[in-house]
């Protein structure tokens, strides 16, 4: 009996999506790494698993595994693909879908124009929310990497993010500095690292080195984190277009510390497949 899956992407941030309600899935981290391999496997940034909810408030449980096999709390681009998947597969007929994640309940909205809008929850800037080792909460922090100090913002969007403001994302040391910050000792559970360039108060560019995956074509929670930090710094408007290597997302946040942040963007299905294990 094979394992049916769907390959999807949000702006090039790609996923293997599996229905674990209609079929049984039992896998180990090494299998995820094998499936994620772009030369010998399916190839993806994250594996998304659709499960039955464990709370009455949700219609589904949403689980996310990085390409290295580690499970994480949240993925914005994945959440949009998740919404399209459960609708297209006939698992729901709703256009407003409450979903349980490891970091709490989120709500996914299927729009008439094919876009998916996600209530990403309230940005959390307390260091303990990431977690991040700091004496107290601050708008920005000095982080020493290889004897050089970098100024970062830090925020949790259900998963941890460090945000650096740069003059030109094309020239930013995403691979090297991103990897160094991802595993920095002040982030005990590692961190996603965003390099952001301000084009205008309503338009920014972003590249993200994702925890456990490396640089990706797009990162939904990274786009939310970048906008939240820049809004905290009073550098951007209430609605911002975030241009990532894979395309654009629209992020909206009032800036109020108790208001949720909203993300809108496209999704696409690449292909369907079945895995037959030896």
PDB file of C-alpha atoms in Angstrom:
ATOM      1  CA  UNK A   1       0.000   0.000   0.000  1.00  0.00           C
ATOM      2  CA  UNK A   2       1.509   3.296  -1.051  1.00  0.00           C
ATOM      3  CA  UNK A   3       1.460   6.661   0.724  1.00  0.00           C
ATOM      4  CA  UNK A   4      -0.347   9.276  -1.367  1.00  0.00           C
ATOM      5  CA  UNK A   5       0.980  12.837  -1.224  1.00  0.00           C
ATOM      6  CA  UNK A   6       0.618  16.183  -2.965  1.00  0.00           C
ATOM      7  CA  UNK A   7       3.515  18.481  -3.852  1.00  0.00           C
ATOM      8  CA  UNK A   8       2.521  22.137  -3.340  1.00  0.00           C
ATOM      9  CA  UNK A   9       4.223  25.488  -3.027  1.00  0.00           C
ATOM     10  CA  UNK A  10       3.608  29.021  -1.886  1.00  0.00           C
ATOM     11  CA  UNK A  11       5.822  31.374  -3.898  1.00  0.00           C
ATOM     12  CA  UNK A  12       8.353  28.582  -4.401  1.00  0.00           C
ATOM     13  CA  UNK A  13       8.476  27.594  -0.717  1.00  0.00           C
ATOM     14  CA  UNK A  14       7.637  23.958  -1.405  1.00  0.00           C
ATOM     15  CA  UNK A  15       5.928  21.238   0.563  1.00  0.00           C
ATOM     16  CA  UNK A  16       5.029  17.587   0.559  1.00  0.00           C
ATOM     17  CA  UNK A  17       1.464  17.433   1.939  1.00  0.00           C
ATOM     18  CA  UNK A  18       0.033  14.204   3.360  1.00  0.00           C
ATOM     19  CA  UNK A  19      -3.521  13.389   4.428  1.00  0.00           C
ATOM     20  CA  UNK A  20      -3.152  11.426   7.673  1.00  0.00           C
ATOM     21  CA  UNK A  21      -6.919  11.290   8.193  1.00  0.00           C
ATOM     22  CA  UNK A  22      -7.842   9.132   5.198  1.00  0.00           C
ATOM     23  CA  UNK A  23      -4.652   7.057   5.360  1.00  0.00           C
ATOM     24  CA  UNK A  24      -2.145   5.971   7.974  1.00  0.00           C
ATOM     25  CA  UNK A  25       1.259   7.643   8.068  1.00  0.00           C
ATOM     26  CA  UNK A  26       4.065   6.520  10.360  1.00  0.00           C
ATOM     27  CA  UNK A  27       7.496   7.949   9.665  1.00  0.00           C
ATOM     28  CA  UNK A  28      10.828   8.706  11.280  1.00  0.00           C
ATOM     29  CA  UNK A  29      13.090  11.778  10.879  1.00  0.00           C
ATOM     30  CA  UNK A  30      15.429   9.842   8.582  1.00  0.00           C
ATOM     31  CA  UNK A  31      12.529   9.139   6.225  1.00  0.00           C
ATOM     32  CA  UNK A  32      11.616  12.835   6.116  1.00  0.00           C
ATOM     33  CA  UNK A  33      15.220  13.683   5.216  1.00  0.00           C
ATOM     34  CA  UNK A  34      15.160  11.042   2.487  1.00  0.00           C
ATOM     35  CA  UNK A  35      11.888  12.347   1.031  1.00  0.00           C
ATOM     36  CA  UNK A  36      13.161  15.941   1.237  1.00  0.00           C
ATOM     37  CA  UNK A  37      16.313  15.199  -0.772  1.00  0.00           C
ATOM     38  CA  UNK A  38      16.050  17.041  -4.094  1.00  0.00           C
ATOM     39  CA  UNK A  39      18.262  14.552  -5.940  1.00  0.00           C
ATOM     40  CA  UNK A  40      17.074  11.176  -4.638  1.00  0.00           C
ATOM     41  CA  UNK A  41      13.691  11.994  -3.105  1.00  0.00           C
ATOM     42  CA  UNK A  42      10.652  14.177  -3.709  1.00  0.00           C
ATOM     43  CA  UNK A  43      12.368  17.384  -2.673  1.00  0.00           C
ATOM     44  CA  UNK A  44      10.771  19.973  -0.364  1.00  0.00           C
ATOM     45  CA  UNK A  45      11.388  22.551   2.339  1.00  0.00           C
ATOM     46  CA  UNK A  46       8.784  21.115   4.734  1.00  0.00           C
ATOM     47  CA  UNK A  47       6.489  18.120   5.133  1.00  0.00           C
ATOM     48  CA  UNK A  48       2.914  19.096   6.083  1.00  0.00           C
ATOM     49  CA  UNK A  49       0.694  16.532   7.772  1.00  0.00           C
ATOM     50  CA  UNK A  50      -3.104  16.829   8.021  1.00  0.00           C
ATOM     51  CA  UNK A  51      -4.485  15.127  11.126  1.00  0.00           C
ATOM     52  CA  UNK A  52      -7.722  14.997  13.097  1.00  0.00           C
ATOM     53  CA  UNK A  53      -7.951  17.803  15.668  1.00  0.00           C
ATOM     54  CA  UNK A  54      -7.274  17.263  19.340  1.00  0.00           C
ATOM     55  CA  UNK A  55      -9.434  20.233  20.399  1.00  0.00           C
ATOM     56  CA  UNK A  56     -13.110  20.994  19.730  1.00  0.00           C
ATOM     57  CA  UNK A  57     -12.271  24.489  18.443  1.00  0.00           C
ATOM     58  CA  UNK A  58     -10.362  23.221  15.388  1.00  0.00           C
ATOM     59  CA  UNK A  59     -11.357  21.316  12.254  1.00  0.00           C
ATOM     60  CA  UNK A  60      -7.884  19.903  11.676  1.00  0.00           C
ATOM     61  CA  UNK A  61      -4.486  19.493  13.292  1.00  0.00           C
ATOM     62  CA  UNK A  62      -1.598  20.925  11.257  1.00  0.00           C
ATOM     63  CA  UNK A  63       1.894  19.474  11.779  1.00  0.00           C
ATOM     64  CA  UNK A  64       5.087  20.675  10.099  1.00  0.00           C
ATOM     65  CA  UNK A  65       8.422  18.883   9.699  1.00  0.00           C
ATOM     66  CA  UNK A  66      11.549  20.531   8.332  1.00  0.00           C
ATOM     67  CA  UNK A  67      13.718  18.935   5.676  1.00  0.00           C
ATOM     68  CA  UNK A  68      16.088  17.750   8.419  1.00  0.00           C
ATOM     69  CA  UNK A  69      13.259  15.788  10.068  1.00  0.00           C
ATOM     70  CA  UNK A  70      12.708  18.147  13.008  1.00  0.00           C
ATOM     71  CA  UNK A  71       9.150  19.156  13.896  1.00  0.00           C
ATOM     72  CA  UNK A  72       8.385  22.879  14.135  1.00  0.00           C
ATOM     73  CA  UNK A  73       5.480  24.953  15.393  1.00  0.00           C
ATOM     74  CA  UNK A  74       4.373  27.103  12.469  1.00  0.00           C
ATOM     75  CA  UNK A  75       4.818  27.815   8.747  1.00  0.00           C
ATOM     76  CA  UNK A  76       2.833  30.575   7.043  1.00  0.00           C
ATOM     77  CA  UNK A  77       3.255  29.503   3.431  1.00  0.00           C
ATOM     78  CA  UNK A  78       2.510  25.962   4.521  1.00  0.00           C
ATOM     79  CA  UNK A  79      -0.665  27.121   6.268  1.00  0.00           C
ATOM     80  CA  UNK A  80      -1.969  28.554   3.006  1.00  0.00           C
ATOM     81  CA  UNK A  81      -1.164  25.306   1.169  1.00  0.00           C
ATOM     82  CA  UNK A  82      -2.817  23.377   4.005  1.00  0.00           C
ATOM     83  CA  UNK A  83      -6.070  25.323   3.504  1.00  0.00           C
ATOM     84  CA  UNK A  84      -6.121  24.720  -0.246  1.00  0.00           C
ATOM     85  CA  UNK A  85      -5.252  21.040   0.219  1.00  0.00           C
ATOM     86  CA  UNK A  86      -8.035  20.186   2.677  1.00  0.00           C
ATOM     87  CA  UNK A  87     -10.578  22.008   0.510  1.00  0.00           C
ATOM     88  CA  UNK A  88      -9.442  20.515  -2.795  1.00  0.00           C
ATOM     89  CA  UNK A  89      -9.348  17.001  -1.285  1.00  0.00           C
ATOM     90  CA  UNK A  90     -12.930  17.338  -0.042  1.00  0.00           C
ATOM     91  CA  UNK A  91     -11.924  17.150   3.628  1.00  0.00           C
ATOM     92  CA  UNK A  92     -13.911  20.365   4.213  1.00  0.00           C
ATOM     93  CA  UNK A  93     -16.311  22.573   2.318  1.00  0.00           C
ATOM     94  CA  UNK A  94     -15.643  25.585   4.515  1.00  0.00           C
ATOM     95  CA  UNK A  95     -13.919  28.752   3.351  1.00  0.00           C
ATOM     96  CA  UNK A  96     -13.068  29.675   6.945  1.00  0.00           C
ATOM     97  CA  UNK A  97     -11.040  26.877   8.511  1.00  0.00           C
ATOM     98  CA  UNK A  98      -9.855  26.834  12.157  1.00  0.00           C
ATOM     99  CA  UNK A  99      -6.678  24.779  12.470  1.00  0.00           C
ATOM    100  CA  UNK A 100      -4.774  23.541  15.498  1.00  0.00           C
ATOM    101  CA  UNK A 101      -0.978  23.955  15.458  1.00  0.00           C
ATOM    102  CA  UNK A 102       1.775  23.295  17.977  1.00  0.00           C
ATOM    103  CA  UNK A 103       1.768  27.029  18.774  1.00  0.00           C
ATOM    104  CA  UNK A 104      -2.001  27.454  19.060  1.00  0.00           C
ATOM    105  CA  UNK A 105      -5.142  27.909  16.972  1.00  0.00           C
ATOM    106  CA  UNK A 106      -4.979  29.733  13.619  1.00  0.00           C
ATOM    107  CA  UNK A 107      -7.761  30.489  11.134  1.00  0.00           C
ATOM    108  CA  UNK A 108      -7.344  30.066   7.367  1.00  0.00           C
ATOM    109  CA  UNK A 109      -9.560  31.869   4.840  1.00  0.00           C
ATOM    110  CA  UNK A 110     -10.028  30.792   1.217  1.00  0.00           C
ATOM    111  CA  UNK A 111     -10.684  33.948  -0.824  1.00  0.00           C
ATOM    112  CA  UNK A 112     -12.800  34.132  -4.008  1.00  0.00           C
ATOM    113  CA  UNK A 113      -9.745  35.193  -6.057  1.00  0.00           C
ATOM    114  CA  UNK A 114      -7.833  32.014  -5.169  1.00  0.00           C
ATOM    115  CA  UNK A 115      -5.614  33.686  -2.575  1.00  0.00           C
ATOM    116  CA  UNK A 116      -5.480  32.360   0.968  1.00  0.00           C
ATOM    117  CA  UNK A 117      -5.582  34.728   3.951  1.00  0.00           C
ATOM    118  CA  UNK A 118      -4.277  33.605   7.317  1.00  0.00           C
ATOM    119  CA  UNK A 119      -4.770  35.027  10.781  1.00  0.00           C
ATOM    120  CA  UNK A 120      -1.220  34.510  11.995  1.00  0.00           C
ATOM    121  CA  UNK A 121      -1.890  35.512  15.575  1.00  0.00           C
ATOM    122  CA  UNK A 122      -0.338  38.226  17.704  1.00  0.00           C
ATOM    123  CA  UNK A 123       3.416  38.845  17.338  1.00  0.00           C
ATOM    124  CA  UNK A 124       5.183  38.095  20.606  1.00  0.00           C
ATOM    125  CA  UNK A 125       8.283  40.142  21.355  1.00  0.00           C
ATOM    126  CA  UNK A 126       9.093  38.765  24.814  1.00  0.00           C
ATOM    127  CA  UNK A 127      12.472  36.960  24.640  1.00  0.00           C
ATOM    128  CA  UNK A 128      11.003  33.946  26.450  1.00  0.00           C
ATOM    129  CA  UNK A 129       8.480  33.461  23.627  1.00  0.00           C
ATOM    130  CA  UNK A 130      11.148  32.553  21.059  1.00  0.00           C
ATOM    131  CA  UNK A 131      13.100  31.587  23.257  1.00  0.00           C
ATOM    132  CA  UNK A 132      15.966  34.111  23.172  1.00  0.00           C
ATOM    133  CA  UNK A 133      18.443  34.737  25.960  1.00  0.00           C
ATOM    134  CA  UNK A 134      18.251  38.426  26.930  1.00  0.00           C
ATOM    135  CA  UNK A 135      18.082  40.264  30.240  1.00  0.00           C
ATOM    136  CA  UNK A 136      14.867  42.031  29.258  1.00  0.00           C
ATOM    137  CA  UNK A 137      12.658  42.786  26.267  1.00  0.00           C
ATOM    138  CA  UNK A 138      13.986  45.453  23.901  1.00  0.00           C
ATOM    139  CA  UNK A 139      13.135  46.803  20.452  1.00  0.00           C
ATOM    140  CA  UNK A 140      16.522  45.600  19.207  1.00  0.00           C
ATOM    141  CA  UNK A 141      19.448  43.590  20.505  1.00  0.00           C
ATOM    142  CA  UNK A 142      23.194  43.448  19.892  1.00  0.00           C
ATOM    143  CA  UNK A 143      24.195  39.932  18.830  1.00  0.00           C
ATOM    144  CA  UNK A 144      27.859  39.012  18.558  1.00  0.00           C
ATOM    145  CA  UNK A 145      28.805  36.673  15.718  1.00  0.00           C
ATOM    146  CA  UNK A 146      32.481  35.915  15.031  1.00  0.00           C
ATOM    147  CA  UNK A 147      33.578  38.936  17.073  1.00  0.00           C
ATOM    148  CA  UNK A 148      31.272  41.274  15.173  1.00  0.00           C
ATOM    149  CA  UNK A 149      28.143  42.861  16.659  1.00  0.00           C
ATOM    150  CA  UNK A 150      24.913  42.807  14.662  1.00  0.00           C
ATOM    151  CA  UNK A 151      21.711  44.625  15.561  1.00  0.00           C
ATOM    152  CA  UNK A 152      18.653  42.359  15.368  1.00  0.00           C
ATOM    153  CA  UNK A 153      14.976  42.390  16.162  1.00  0.00           C
ATOM    154  CA  UNK A 154      13.508  39.252  17.722  1.00  0.00           C
ATOM    155  CA  UNK A 155       9.909  38.072  17.554  1.00  0.00           C
ATOM    156  CA  UNK A 156       7.871  34.883  17.725  1.00  0.00           C
ATOM    157  CA  UNK A 157       5.225  34.279  15.070  1.00  0.00           C
ATOM    158  CA  UNK A 158       4.488  30.873  16.540  1.00  0.00           C
ATOM    159  CA  UNK A 159       8.113  30.085  15.677  1.00  0.00           C
ATOM    160  CA  UNK A 160      11.256  32.107  16.454  1.00  0.00           C
ATOM    161  CA  UNK A 161      12.627  34.823  14.163  1.00  0.00           C
ATOM    162  CA  UNK A 162      15.627  37.142  14.156  1.00  0.00           C
ATOM    163  CA  UNK A 163      15.381  40.111  11.773  1.00  0.00           C
ATOM    164  CA  UNK A 164      18.306  42.122  10.399  1.00  0.00           C
ATOM    165  CA  UNK A 165      17.940  45.351   8.435  1.00  0.00           C
ATOM    166  CA  UNK A 166      20.327  45.501   5.439  1.00  0.00           C
ATOM    167  CA  UNK A 167      20.966  47.973   2.625  1.00  0.00           C
ATOM    168  CA  UNK A 168      20.674  45.386  -0.146  1.00  0.00           C
ATOM    169  CA  UNK A 169      19.326  41.857   0.307  1.00  0.00           C
ATOM    170  CA  UNK A 170      21.120  40.746  -2.863  1.00  0.00           C
ATOM    171  CA  UNK A 171      24.450  41.406  -1.150  1.00  0.00           C
ATOM    172  CA  UNK A 172      23.468  40.146   2.301  1.00  0.00           C
ATOM    173  CA  UNK A 173      25.497  37.189   3.688  1.00  0.00           C
ATOM    174  CA  UNK A 174      22.381  35.039   4.027  1.00  0.00           C
ATOM    175  CA  UNK A 175      24.102  31.664   3.777  1.00  0.00           C
ATOM    176  CA  UNK A 176      26.976  32.311   6.174  1.00  0.00           C
ATOM    177  CA  UNK A 177      25.547  34.795   8.672  1.00  0.00           C
ATOM    178  CA  UNK A 178      22.137  33.168   8.507  1.00  0.00           C
ATOM    179  CA  UNK A 179      23.617  29.800   9.453  1.00  0.00           C
ATOM    180  CA  UNK A 180      25.678  31.342  12.256  1.00  0.00           C
ATOM    181  CA  UNK A 181      22.683  33.133  13.793  1.00  0.00           C
ATOM    182  CA  UNK A 182      20.361  30.137  13.309  1.00  0.00           C
ATOM    183  CA  UNK A 183      22.516  28.087  15.697  1.00  0.00           C
ATOM    184  CA  UNK A 184      23.649  30.948  17.975  1.00  0.00           C
ATOM    185  CA  UNK A 185      23.831  30.006  21.650  1.00  0.00           C
ATOM    186  CA  UNK A 186      21.385  32.791  22.581  1.00  0.00           C
ATOM    187  CA  UNK A 187      18.688  30.944  20.629  1.00  0.00           C
ATOM    188  CA  UNK A 188      18.434  27.622  22.511  1.00  0.00           C
ATOM    189  CA  UNK A 189      15.937  26.142  20.028  1.00  0.00           C
ATOM    190  CA  UNK A 190      17.599  27.735  16.976  1.00  0.00           C
ATOM    191  CA  UNK A 191      15.982  30.534  14.971  1.00  0.00           C
ATOM    192  CA  UNK A 192      14.836  31.615  11.505  1.00  0.00           C
ATOM    193  CA  UNK A 193      16.866  34.555  10.215  1.00  0.00           C
ATOM    194  CA  UNK A 194      15.405  37.283   8.005  1.00  0.00           C
ATOM    195  CA  UNK A 195      17.431  39.828   6.033  1.00  0.00           C
ATOM    196  CA  UNK A 196      15.171  42.761   5.143  1.00  0.00           C
ATOM    197  CA  UNK A 197      15.591  45.798   2.887  1.00  0.00           C
ATOM    198  CA  UNK A 198      13.156  48.733   3.003  1.00  0.00           C
ATOM    199  CA  UNK A 199      12.115  49.987  -0.436  1.00  0.00           C
ATOM    200  CA  UNK A 200       9.254  52.182   0.828  1.00  0.00           C
ATOM    201  CA  UNK A 201       7.064  52.357   3.920  1.00  0.00           C
ATOM    202  CA  UNK A 202       4.649  49.945   2.209  1.00  0.00           C
ATOM    203  CA  UNK A 203       7.141  47.722   0.383  1.00  0.00           C
ATOM    204  CA  UNK A 204      10.103  45.667   1.604  1.00  0.00           C
ATOM    205  CA  UNK A 205      12.361  42.940   0.220  1.00  0.00           C
ATOM    206  CA  UNK A 206      13.251  39.862   2.241  1.00  0.00           C
ATOM    207  CA  UNK A 207      15.442  36.777   2.192  1.00  0.00           C
ATOM    208  CA  UNK A 208      15.117  34.164   4.925  1.00  0.00           C
ATOM    209  CA  UNK A 209      17.468  31.480   6.197  1.00  0.00           C
ATOM    210  CA  UNK A 210      14.996  29.022   7.697  1.00  0.00           C
ATOM    211  CA  UNK A 211      15.738  26.902  10.722  1.00  0.00           C
ATOM    212  CA  UNK A 212      16.419  23.357   9.576  1.00  0.00           C
ATOM    213  CA  UNK A 213      15.957  24.154   5.882  1.00  0.00           C
ATOM    214  CA  UNK A 214      18.444  26.870   4.845  1.00  0.00           C
ATOM    215  CA  UNK A 215      17.444  29.718   2.534  1.00  0.00           C
ATOM    216  CA  UNK A 216      14.028  29.208   0.939  1.00  0.00           C
ATOM    217  CA  UNK A 217      12.228  30.961  -1.908  1.00  0.00           C
ATOM    218  CA  UNK A 218       9.654  32.345   0.509  1.00  0.00           C
ATOM    219  CA  UNK A 219       8.870  32.198   4.210  1.00  0.00           C
ATOM    220  CA  UNK A 220       5.422  33.273   5.370  1.00  0.00           C
ATOM    221  CA  UNK A 221       6.198  33.570   9.072  1.00  0.00           C
ATOM    222  CA  UNK A 222       9.463  35.279   8.112  1.00  0.00           C
ATOM    223  CA  UNK A 223       7.530  37.893   6.122  1.00  0.00           C
ATOM    224  CA  UNK A 224       5.232  38.410   9.104  1.00  0.00           C
ATOM    225  CA  UNK A 225       8.185  38.674  11.484  1.00  0.00           C
ATOM    226  CA  UNK A 226      10.000  41.206   9.289  1.00  0.00           C
ATOM    227  CA  UNK A 227       6.905  43.387   8.997  1.00  0.00           C
ATOM    228  CA  UNK A 228       6.205  43.142  12.752  1.00  0.00           C
ATOM    229  CA  UNK A 229       9.745  44.161  13.714  1.00  0.00           C
ATOM    230  CA  UNK A 230       9.835  47.045  11.221  1.00  0.00           C
ATOM    231  CA  UNK A 231       6.413  48.201  12.423  1.00  0.00           C
ATOM    232  CA  UNK A 232       7.698  48.066  16.000  1.00  0.00           C
ATOM    233  CA  UNK A 233      10.577  50.249  14.845  1.00  0.00           C
ATOM    234  CA  UNK A 234       8.047  52.606  13.158  1.00  0.00           C
ATOM    235  CA  UNK A 235       9.644  52.061   9.756  1.00  0.00           C
ATOM    236  CA  UNK A 236       6.632  50.724   7.771  1.00  0.00           C
ATOM    237  CA  UNK A 237       2.908  51.273   7.297  1.00  0.00           C
ATOM    238  CA  UNK A 238      -0.002  49.141   8.489  1.00  0.00           C
ATOM    239  CA  UNK A 239      -0.044  47.191   5.218  1.00  0.00           C
ATOM    240  CA  UNK A 240       3.163  46.072   3.523  1.00  0.00           C
ATOM    241  CA  UNK A 241       3.995  44.127   0.382  1.00  0.00           C
ATOM    242  CA  UNK A 242       6.858  41.754   1.132  1.00  0.00           C
ATOM    243  CA  UNK A 243       8.849  40.766  -1.964  1.00  0.00           C
ATOM    244  CA  UNK A 244      10.634  37.438  -1.521  1.00  0.00           C
ATOM    245  CA  UNK A 245      12.702  35.554  -4.120  1.00  0.00           C
ATOM    246  CA  UNK A 246       9.610  33.491  -4.990  1.00  0.00           C
ATOM    247  CA  UNK A 247       7.103  36.361  -5.179  1.00  0.00           C
ATOM    248  CA  UNK A 248       5.023  38.743  -3.075  1.00  0.00           C
ATOM    249  CA  UNK A 249       2.995  38.417   0.117  1.00  0.00           C
ATOM    250  CA  UNK A 250       0.771  41.104   1.626  1.00  0.00           C
ATOM    251  CA  UNK A 251       1.069  41.524   5.400  1.00  0.00           C
ATOM    252  CA  UNK A 252      -1.225  43.695   7.517  1.00  0.00           C
ATOM    253  CA  UNK A 253      -0.819  44.593  11.194  1.00  0.00           C
ATOM    254  CA  UNK A 254      -2.177  47.561  13.126  1.00  0.00           C
ATOM    255  CA  UNK A 255       0.820  47.580  15.452  1.00  0.00           C
ATOM    256  CA  UNK A 256      -1.348  47.053  18.508  1.00  0.00           C
ATOM    257  CA  UNK A 257       0.230  44.578  20.889  1.00  0.00           C
ATOM    258  CA  UNK A 258      -3.018  42.601  21.213  1.00  0.00           C
ATOM    259  CA  UNK A 259      -4.048  42.590  17.521  1.00  0.00           C
ATOM    260  CA  UNK A 260      -3.404  39.678  15.154  1.00  0.00           C
ATOM    261  CA  UNK A 261      -1.272  39.952  12.068  1.00  0.00           C
ATOM    262  CA  UNK A 262      -2.782  38.939   8.696  1.00  0.00           C
ATOM    263  CA  UNK A 263      -1.017  37.391   5.711  1.00  0.00           C
ATOM    264  CA  UNK A 264      -2.407  36.955   2.175  1.00  0.00           C
ATOM    265  CA  UNK A 265      -0.804  35.169  -0.756  1.00  0.00           C
ATOM    266  CA  UNK A 266      -1.145  32.567  -3.499  1.00  0.00           C
ATOM    267  CA  UNK A 267      -0.676  28.791  -3.451  1.00  0.00           C
ATOM    268  CA  UNK A 268      -0.224  26.212  -6.206  1.00  0.00           C
ATOM    269  CA  UNK A 269      -0.278  22.449  -6.623  1.00  0.00           C
ATOM    270  CA  UNK A 270       2.727  21.066  -8.506  1.00  0.00           C
ATOM    271  CA  UNK A 271       1.858  17.360  -8.746  1.00  0.00           C
ATOM    272  CA  UNK A 272       0.370  14.307  -7.041  1.00  0.00           C
ATOM    273  CA  UNK A 273       2.314  11.157  -6.205  1.00  0.00           C
ATOM    274  CA  UNK A 274       2.485   7.899  -4.270  1.00  0.00           C
ATOM    275  CA  UNK A 275       5.442   6.599  -2.267  1.00  0.00           C
ATOM    276  CA  UNK A 276       6.030   2.836  -2.208  1.00  0.00           C
ATOM    277  CA  UNK A 277       8.508   1.875   0.475  1.00  0.00           C
ATOM    278  CA  UNK A 278      10.741  -1.165   0.012  1.00  0.00           C
TER     279      UNK A 278
END
